[in-house]
């Protein structure tokens, strides 16, 4: 049985970015205040970083879509927040000073950054495992149409967001027509070898719930999705990961507007699972913002909760200092309950 309709991301089909509407929640400080006012207990776990294994680079907020649940507040209007070539070079220099084996490139739609291919190429040359976080539909836009083959030549791993394997749930979050485009993009990726069990051409789908409830059991969903997408559309993928929706940005706006905010925060807090803490992504990931500011994770980045050295100074890629970063404490707030609920949630999916 599915969730009640009132708990789903329903509403007018199209949305726009909070920034373009000058909505109060465009302010990160306002988002944190709203979460504080829910009255749920503060997040108390003290988190310390482990060795950096994943160097995550958010190259900007520009996106060809404007999904209702977006934690980035990305959209076609977000052209101002775009990582420059100079900052890309600083990222590469910093990467060379870490032992991170994986570079995780995200956005927005990262492929729309003019320096995206250069960044990927440089990371591949360094022997890194490179992940592109792709929204699928961008692969059908003019300058990106050759990307499936380009990725395949370089062995780039693709992690594609697709809210659901059924059309209705996907289009509710992402807009009408998204599902068909996503299927066409999956066909293109399959055509060059992705999603067929080849470890060099790995295609992962990333699911997030279509409403104010936690992600379901990953293994059973993966079986269901594989079957559903193969039988109905003839497309395949290698693995499914499931993320909880974070109560920030546009999903926070929807939670408030639909009257689900308090119940959702209680759901997250009541489902707190201490077994997830050791595997939280903020412990082994360093997140770089489009302007070079450093964060413990992409969620903290959107809330402008900068990583801080032990003396309180904000960390920035231009004065990257691995030893000082290793001595920091991770910045937490109530949104962190989104990562520790149930089986946990991270860019790599469930934790525990
Ligand atoms: S959720 Fe992803 S695809 Fe959707 S608007 Fe945000 S960045 Fe773009
Ligand atoms: S939002 Fe999640 S990953 Fe980020 S600091 Fe909080 S617990 Fe860690």
Tab-separated table of C-alpha atoms and ligand atoms in Angstrom:
chain	number	residue	atom	x	y	z
A	1	UNK	CA	0.000	0.000	0.000
A	2	UNK	CA	1.374	3.446	-0.886
A	3	UNK	CA	1.460	6.599	1.212
A	4	UNK	CA	-1.735	8.704	1.490
A	5	UNK	CA	-2.085	11.300	-1.273
A	6	UNK	CA	-1.735	14.144	1.248
A	7	UNK	CA	1.767	12.880	2.009
A	8	UNK	CA	2.867	12.999	-1.604
A	9	UNK	CA	4.612	15.715	-3.533
A	10	UNK	CA	1.490	16.808	-5.336
A	11	UNK	CA	0.649	20.322	-6.346
A	12	UNK	CA	0.948	22.453	-9.438
A	13	UNK	CA	3.087	20.536	-11.914
A	14	UNK	CA	5.711	23.183	-12.471
A	15	UNK	CA	7.772	24.941	-9.847
A	16	UNK	CA	10.583	27.463	-9.984
A	17	UNK	CA	13.590	28.078	-7.786
A	18	UNK	CA	13.120	29.670	-4.382
A	19	UNK	CA	15.681	32.267	-5.421
A	20	UNK	CA	13.778	33.288	-8.547
A	21	UNK	CA	10.617	33.766	-6.456
A	22	UNK	CA	12.548	35.608	-3.724
A	23	UNK	CA	10.888	33.108	-1.366
A	24	UNK	CA	11.863	33.446	2.304
A	25	UNK	CA	13.252	29.904	2.276
A	26	UNK	CA	15.828	30.946	-0.309
A	27	UNK	CA	17.729	32.033	2.794
A	28	UNK	CA	19.698	29.205	4.405
A	29	UNK	CA	19.413	30.916	7.782
A	30	UNK	CA	15.629	30.942	7.413
A	31	UNK	CA	15.625	27.215	6.639
A	32	UNK	CA	17.583	26.487	9.801
A	33	UNK	CA	15.176	28.656	11.807
A	34	UNK	CA	12.169	26.803	10.412
A	35	UNK	CA	13.694	23.481	11.434
A	36	UNK	CA	14.479	24.832	14.885
A	37	UNK	CA	10.912	26.029	15.314
A	38	UNK	CA	9.545	22.523	14.717
A	39	UNK	CA	10.575	21.936	18.327
A	40	UNK	CA	12.189	18.577	17.551
A	41	UNK	CA	15.197	17.743	19.689
A	42	UNK	CA	18.561	19.079	18.523
A	43	UNK	CA	20.853	16.657	16.696
A	44	UNK	CA	23.389	15.759	19.365
A	45	UNK	CA	25.820	13.240	17.862
A	46	UNK	CA	29.371	14.590	17.706
A	47	UNK	CA	30.893	13.765	14.349
A	48	UNK	CA	34.581	13.707	13.567
A	49	UNK	CA	36.082	13.285	10.113
A	50	UNK	CA	37.912	10.145	9.034
A	51	UNK	CA	40.317	10.035	6.077
A	52	UNK	CA	38.944	11.704	2.929
A	53	UNK	CA	37.906	8.946	0.524
A	54	UNK	CA	35.470	10.913	-1.621
A	55	UNK	CA	36.258	14.338	-3.014
A	56	UNK	CA	32.876	15.749	-3.966
A	57	UNK	CA	32.765	18.769	-6.242
A	58	UNK	CA	29.548	20.695	-6.742
A	59	UNK	CA	30.198	22.624	-9.939
A	60	UNK	CA	27.083	24.774	-9.776
A	61	UNK	CA	23.342	25.170	-9.357
A	62	UNK	CA	22.377	25.428	-13.001
A	63	UNK	CA	19.998	22.652	-14.007
A	64	UNK	CA	17.697	21.970	-16.935
A	65	UNK	CA	14.991	20.893	-14.471
A	66	UNK	CA	13.319	22.369	-11.398
A	67	UNK	CA	12.264	19.345	-9.322
A	68	UNK	CA	9.929	19.918	-6.421
A	69	UNK	CA	12.118	18.075	-3.916
A	70	UNK	CA	15.452	19.641	-4.944
A	71	UNK	CA	17.789	20.229	-1.995
A	72	UNK	CA	20.000	22.490	-4.118
A	73	UNK	CA	17.256	24.895	-5.257
A	74	UNK	CA	18.694	24.320	-8.713
A	75	UNK	CA	17.073	25.385	-11.956
A	76	UNK	CA	17.574	27.004	-15.352
A	77	UNK	CA	17.756	30.439	-13.686
A	78	UNK	CA	20.716	29.550	-11.460
A	79	UNK	CA	23.381	30.670	-13.920
A	80	UNK	CA	25.287	32.834	-11.446
A	81	UNK	CA	26.480	29.930	-9.326
A	82	UNK	CA	28.948	28.248	-11.668
A	83	UNK	CA	32.393	26.919	-10.778
A	84	UNK	CA	35.100	28.782	-12.697
A	85	UNK	CA	38.108	27.206	-14.400
A	86	UNK	CA	40.310	28.794	-11.752
A	87	UNK	CA	38.373	27.039	-8.974
A	88	UNK	CA	38.446	23.775	-10.950
A	89	UNK	CA	42.254	24.058	-10.998
A	90	UNK	CA	42.294	24.695	-7.243
A	91	UNK	CA	40.140	21.574	-6.777
A	92	UNK	CA	42.586	19.476	-8.806
A	93	UNK	CA	45.548	20.804	-6.850
A	94	UNK	CA	43.750	20.016	-3.590
A	95	UNK	CA	42.732	16.584	-4.842
A	96	UNK	CA	46.408	15.818	-5.445
A	97	UNK	CA	47.062	16.474	-1.764
A	98	UNK	CA	44.529	13.869	-0.602
A	99	UNK	CA	44.404	10.096	-0.893
A	100	UNK	CA	40.791	10.266	-2.111
A	101	UNK	CA	40.184	7.505	-4.656
A	102	UNK	CA	36.822	8.837	-5.799
A	103	UNK	CA	35.789	12.154	-7.301
A	104	UNK	CA	32.043	12.680	-7.134
A	105	UNK	CA	30.870	15.473	-9.441
A	106	UNK	CA	27.486	16.970	-8.740
A	107	UNK	CA	25.339	20.091	-9.271
A	108	UNK	CA	22.679	21.204	-10.424
A	109	UNK	CA	23.226	19.335	-13.618
A	110	UNK	CA	27.047	19.199	-13.510
A	111	UNK	CA	27.269	18.490	-17.238
A	112	UNK	CA	26.115	22.078	-17.918
A	113	UNK	CA	29.234	23.598	-16.412
A	114	UNK	CA	31.540	24.627	-19.290
A	115	UNK	CA	34.556	23.111	-17.492
A	116	UNK	CA	32.860	19.802	-16.720
A	117	UNK	CA	34.618	17.733	-19.387
A	118	UNK	CA	37.981	19.202	-18.491
A	119	UNK	CA	37.426	18.323	-14.834
A	120	UNK	CA	36.361	14.761	-15.648
A	121	UNK	CA	39.297	14.291	-18.013
A	122	UNK	CA	41.794	15.504	-15.432
A	123	UNK	CA	40.387	13.220	-12.734
A	124	UNK	CA	40.376	10.208	-15.061
A	125	UNK	CA	44.014	10.922	-15.951
A	126	UNK	CA	44.820	10.851	-12.259
A	127	UNK	CA	43.385	7.322	-12.065
A	128	UNK	CA	40.428	8.361	-9.937
A	129	UNK	CA	37.068	6.661	-9.903
A	130	UNK	CA	34.886	9.441	-11.306
A	131	UNK	CA	31.172	9.618	-10.573
A	132	UNK	CA	28.834	11.884	-12.516
A	133	UNK	CA	25.559	12.619	-10.707
A	134	UNK	CA	23.242	12.894	-13.661
A	135	UNK	CA	19.557	13.737	-13.877
A	136	UNK	CA	19.206	11.705	-17.108
A	137	UNK	CA	17.165	14.286	-19.037
A	138	UNK	CA	20.211	16.537	-19.465
A	139	UNK	CA	21.681	13.850	-21.736
A	140	UNK	CA	19.020	14.766	-24.299
A	141	UNK	CA	19.967	18.448	-24.392
A	142	UNK	CA	22.032	19.672	-27.336
A	143	UNK	CA	25.581	19.953	-25.965
A	144	UNK	CA	25.260	16.781	-23.895
A	145	UNK	CA	23.899	14.348	-26.446
A	146	UNK	CA	27.297	12.754	-27.042
A	147	UNK	CA	28.039	12.345	-23.351
A	148	UNK	CA	26.997	8.659	-22.974
A	149	UNK	CA	29.689	7.568	-25.442
A	150	UNK	CA	32.169	10.123	-24.051
A	151	UNK	CA	31.600	8.785	-20.528
A	152	UNK	CA	31.912	5.192	-21.685
A	153	UNK	CA	35.300	5.850	-23.301
A	154	UNK	CA	36.578	7.140	-19.979
A	155	UNK	CA	34.866	4.624	-17.676
A	156	UNK	CA	32.967	7.319	-15.798
A	157	UNK	CA	30.464	5.889	-13.328
A	158	UNK	CA	26.971	7.313	-13.727
A	159	UNK	CA	24.631	7.777	-10.786
A	160	UNK	CA	21.279	8.862	-12.153
A	161	UNK	CA	18.444	10.282	-10.155
A	162	UNK	CA	15.073	8.827	-11.041
A	163	UNK	CA	12.413	9.302	-8.373
A	164	UNK	CA	10.477	6.192	-9.398
A	165	UNK	CA	10.210	3.530	-12.078
A	166	UNK	CA	6.586	4.508	-12.566
A	167	UNK	CA	5.788	7.526	-14.697
A	168	UNK	CA	3.334	9.220	-12.349
A	169	UNK	CA	5.614	9.423	-9.314
A	170	UNK	CA	8.533	10.676	-11.381
A	171	UNK	CA	6.562	13.342	-13.244
A	172	UNK	CA	4.978	14.639	-10.031
A	173	UNK	CA	8.411	15.530	-8.679
A	174	UNK	CA	10.183	16.486	-11.863
A	175	UNK	CA	7.499	17.778	-14.201
A	176	UNK	CA	5.414	16.274	-16.990
A	177	UNK	CA	7.357	14.460	-19.682
A	178	UNK	CA	10.379	13.801	-17.464
A	179	UNK	CA	9.797	10.087	-17.253
A	180	UNK	CA	9.777	9.516	-21.009
A	181	UNK	CA	12.952	11.561	-21.387
A	182	UNK	CA	14.597	9.620	-18.571
A	183	UNK	CA	13.769	6.332	-20.277
A	184	UNK	CA	15.236	7.621	-23.545
A	185	UNK	CA	18.410	8.640	-21.706
A	186	UNK	CA	18.623	5.189	-20.096
A	187	UNK	CA	18.271	3.639	-23.550
A	188	UNK	CA	21.191	5.748	-24.767
A	189	UNK	CA	23.322	4.721	-21.784
A	190	UNK	CA	22.423	1.051	-22.280
A	191	UNK	CA	23.285	1.374	-25.976
A	192	UNK	CA	26.912	2.248	-25.160
A	193	UNK	CA	27.223	-0.515	-22.585
A	194	UNK	CA	26.116	1.043	-19.316
A	195	UNK	CA	23.927	-0.907	-16.903
A	196	UNK	CA	24.768	-4.400	-18.173
A	197	UNK	CA	26.961	-5.638	-15.344
A	198	UNK	CA	30.278	-4.300	-16.709
A	199	UNK	CA	32.097	-2.838	-13.658
A	200	UNK	CA	33.772	-0.245	-15.902
A	201	UNK	CA	30.397	1.032	-17.128
A	202	UNK	CA	28.418	1.112	-13.945
A	203	UNK	CA	24.977	2.695	-13.970
A	204	UNK	CA	23.282	3.272	-10.641
A	205	UNK	CA	19.803	4.683	-10.186
A	206	UNK	CA	19.037	6.851	-7.198
A	207	UNK	CA	15.536	6.870	-5.770
A	208	UNK	CA	14.006	9.280	-3.323
A	209	UNK	CA	10.508	8.966	-1.877
A	210	UNK	CA	7.685	10.905	-3.515
A	211	UNK	CA	6.595	12.445	-0.248
A	212	UNK	CA	6.934	12.805	3.522
A	213	UNK	CA	8.077	9.296	4.321
A	214	UNK	CA	11.351	7.386	4.488
A	215	UNK	CA	12.943	5.455	1.678
A	216	UNK	CA	11.812	1.815	1.628
A	217	UNK	CA	13.831	-1.380	1.667
A	218	UNK	CA	16.548	-0.973	-0.956
A	219	UNK	CA	17.029	-4.610	-1.905
A	220	UNK	CA	13.360	-5.331	-2.564
A	221	UNK	CA	12.974	-2.026	-4.443
A	222	UNK	CA	15.972	-2.843	-6.601
A	223	UNK	CA	14.419	-6.152	-7.641
A	224	UNK	CA	11.082	-4.472	-8.343
A	225	UNK	CA	12.661	-1.616	-10.338
A	226	UNK	CA	14.884	-3.910	-12.392
A	227	UNK	CA	11.907	-6.029	-13.316
A	228	UNK	CA	9.595	-3.066	-13.921
A	229	UNK	CA	12.013	-1.113	-16.118
A	230	UNK	CA	13.069	-4.186	-18.091
A	231	UNK	CA	9.564	-5.531	-18.661
A	232	UNK	CA	7.904	-2.217	-19.441
A	233	UNK	CA	10.643	-0.234	-21.158
A	234	UNK	CA	13.459	-2.679	-21.986
A	235	UNK	CA	16.100	-0.710	-20.054
A	236	UNK	CA	18.514	-1.988	-17.424
A	237	UNK	CA	20.755	-0.670	-14.668
A	238	UNK	CA	23.262	-2.151	-12.225
A	239	UNK	CA	22.168	-0.996	-8.792
A	240	UNK	CA	19.590	1.096	-7.003
A	241	UNK	CA	20.327	3.359	-4.074
A	242	UNK	CA	17.618	4.979	-1.988
A	243	UNK	CA	17.948	8.364	-0.291
A	244	UNK	CA	15.695	10.049	2.236
A	245	UNK	CA	14.477	13.487	1.226
A	246	UNK	CA	16.318	16.100	3.250
A	247	UNK	CA	14.103	18.641	5.011
A	248	UNK	CA	15.791	21.601	3.360
A	249	UNK	CA	15.303	23.931	0.403
A	250	UNK	CA	12.389	23.120	-1.936
A	251	UNK	CA	11.463	19.921	-0.097
A	252	UNK	CA	11.250	21.971	3.090
A	253	UNK	CA	9.018	24.436	1.279
A	254	UNK	CA	6.723	21.609	0.215
A	255	UNK	CA	6.702	20.116	3.734
A	256	UNK	CA	5.594	23.451	5.161
A	257	UNK	CA	3.024	24.189	2.479
A	258	UNK	CA	1.458	20.742	2.689
A	259	UNK	CA	1.340	20.693	6.503
A	260	UNK	CA	3.714	17.718	6.678
A	261	UNK	CA	6.736	19.407	8.249
A	262	UNK	CA	6.215	18.537	11.892
A	263	UNK	CA	5.169	14.955	11.205
A	264	UNK	CA	8.118	14.412	8.856
A	265	UNK	CA	10.636	15.758	11.366
A	266	UNK	CA	9.122	13.512	14.054
A	267	UNK	CA	9.363	10.573	11.667
A	268	UNK	CA	13.066	11.295	11.148
A	269	UNK	CA	13.808	11.812	14.841
A	270	UNK	CA	11.845	8.740	15.938
A	271	UNK	CA	13.671	6.637	13.348
A	272	UNK	CA	17.109	7.812	14.553
A	273	UNK	CA	19.477	4.890	14.161
A	274	UNK	CA	22.811	5.246	15.997
A	275	UNK	CA	24.234	2.444	13.841
A	276	UNK	CA	24.293	4.871	10.896
A	277	UNK	CA	26.625	7.389	12.547
A	278	UNK	CA	29.919	5.641	11.780
A	279	UNK	CA	29.058	5.495	8.070
A	280	UNK	CA	27.756	9.026	7.546
A	281	UNK	CA	29.118	10.496	4.341
A	282	UNK	CA	30.344	13.648	6.067
A	283	UNK	CA	32.973	11.477	7.778
A	284	UNK	CA	34.794	10.342	4.623
A	285	UNK	CA	33.748	13.023	2.112
A	286	UNK	CA	34.872	16.550	1.538
A	287	UNK	CA	32.413	18.718	-0.350
A	288	UNK	CA	33.557	21.685	-2.441
A	289	UNK	CA	31.061	24.382	-3.393
A	290	UNK	CA	30.939	26.118	-6.777
A	291	UNK	CA	32.794	29.104	-5.291
A	292	UNK	CA	35.470	27.015	-3.590
A	293	UNK	CA	34.032	27.052	-0.084
A	294	UNK	CA	34.467	23.737	1.712
A	295	UNK	CA	31.757	21.796	3.508
A	296	UNK	CA	31.291	18.531	5.347
A	297	UNK	CA	28.622	17.428	2.865
A	298	UNK	CA	26.421	18.690	0.034
A	299	UNK	CA	23.521	19.289	2.435
A	300	UNK	CA	25.600	21.509	4.690
A	301	UNK	CA	26.706	23.274	1.537
A	302	UNK	CA	23.128	24.188	0.678
A	303	UNK	CA	22.561	25.427	4.222
A	304	UNK	CA	25.777	27.456	4.022
A	305	UNK	CA	27.168	25.645	7.041
A	306	UNK	CA	30.830	25.918	6.074
A	307	UNK	CA	33.427	23.452	7.268
A	308	UNK	CA	35.462	25.254	9.890
A	309	UNK	CA	38.949	24.715	11.137
A	310	UNK	CA	39.348	24.164	14.873
A	311	UNK	CA	40.018	27.895	15.352
A	312	UNK	CA	36.666	28.769	13.734
A	313	UNK	CA	38.037	29.958	10.400
A	314	UNK	CA	35.953	28.963	7.366
A	315	UNK	CA	37.707	26.490	5.098
A	316	UNK	CA	38.226	27.360	1.424
A	317	UNK	CA	39.841	25.441	-1.425
A	318	UNK	CA	42.369	28.235	-2.079
A	319	UNK	CA	44.045	27.565	1.255
A	320	UNK	CA	43.365	23.847	1.380
A	321	UNK	CA	45.007	22.354	4.444
A	322	UNK	CA	44.375	18.615	4.903
A	323	UNK	CA	45.913	18.447	8.377
A	324	UNK	CA	43.818	21.337	9.707
A	325	UNK	CA	40.707	19.894	8.083
A	326	UNK	CA	41.321	16.514	9.692
A	327	UNK	CA	41.282	18.183	13.106
A	328	UNK	CA	37.881	19.863	12.591
A	329	UNK	CA	34.510	18.864	14.006
A	330	UNK	CA	31.693	18.281	11.532
A	331	UNK	CA	28.958	20.906	11.618
A	332	UNK	CA	25.545	19.408	12.414
A	333	UNK	CA	21.983	20.659	12.843
A	334	UNK	CA	18.465	19.199	12.777
A	335	UNK	CA	18.581	18.358	9.055
A	336	UNK	CA	21.140	15.683	9.979
A	337	UNK	CA	18.254	13.514	11.204
A	338	UNK	CA	17.581	12.972	7.485
A	339	UNK	CA	20.844	11.009	7.241
A	340	UNK	CA	20.447	8.939	10.401
A	341	UNK	CA	16.823	7.800	10.070
A	342	UNK	CA	16.050	4.139	9.466
A	343	UNK	CA	18.735	2.475	7.370
A	344	UNK	CA	20.441	5.858	7.016
A	345	UNK	CA	20.933	7.922	3.898
A	346	UNK	CA	23.973	9.183	2.042
A	347	UNK	CA	25.096	9.882	-1.510
A	348	UNK	CA	25.915	6.182	-1.631
A	349	UNK	CA	22.453	5.192	-0.404
A	350	UNK	CA	21.570	3.358	2.820
A	351	UNK	CA	24.266	3.161	5.488
A	352	UNK	CA	23.308	0.506	8.066
B	1	LIG	S1	16.853	17.490	-8.021
B	1	LIG	FE1	18.550	17.336	-9.461
B	1	LIG	S2	17.589	17.375	-11.476
B	1	LIG	FE2	16.108	18.163	-10.034
B	1	LIG	S3	16.359	20.393	-10.044
B	1	LIG	FE3	17.632	19.570	-8.390
B	1	LIG	S4	19.645	19.291	-9.302
B	1	LIG	FE4	18.173	19.471	-10.995
B	2	LIG	S1	23.574	16.372	6.769
B	2	LIG	FE1	24.198	14.230	6.958
B	2	LIG	S2	26.159	14.085	5.944
B	2	LIG	FE2	25.758	16.252	6.333
B	2	LIG	S3	26.742	16.726	8.303
B	2	LIG	FE3	24.628	16.134	8.731
B	2	LIG	S4	24.719	13.923	9.143
B	2	LIG	FE4	26.601	14.485	8.092
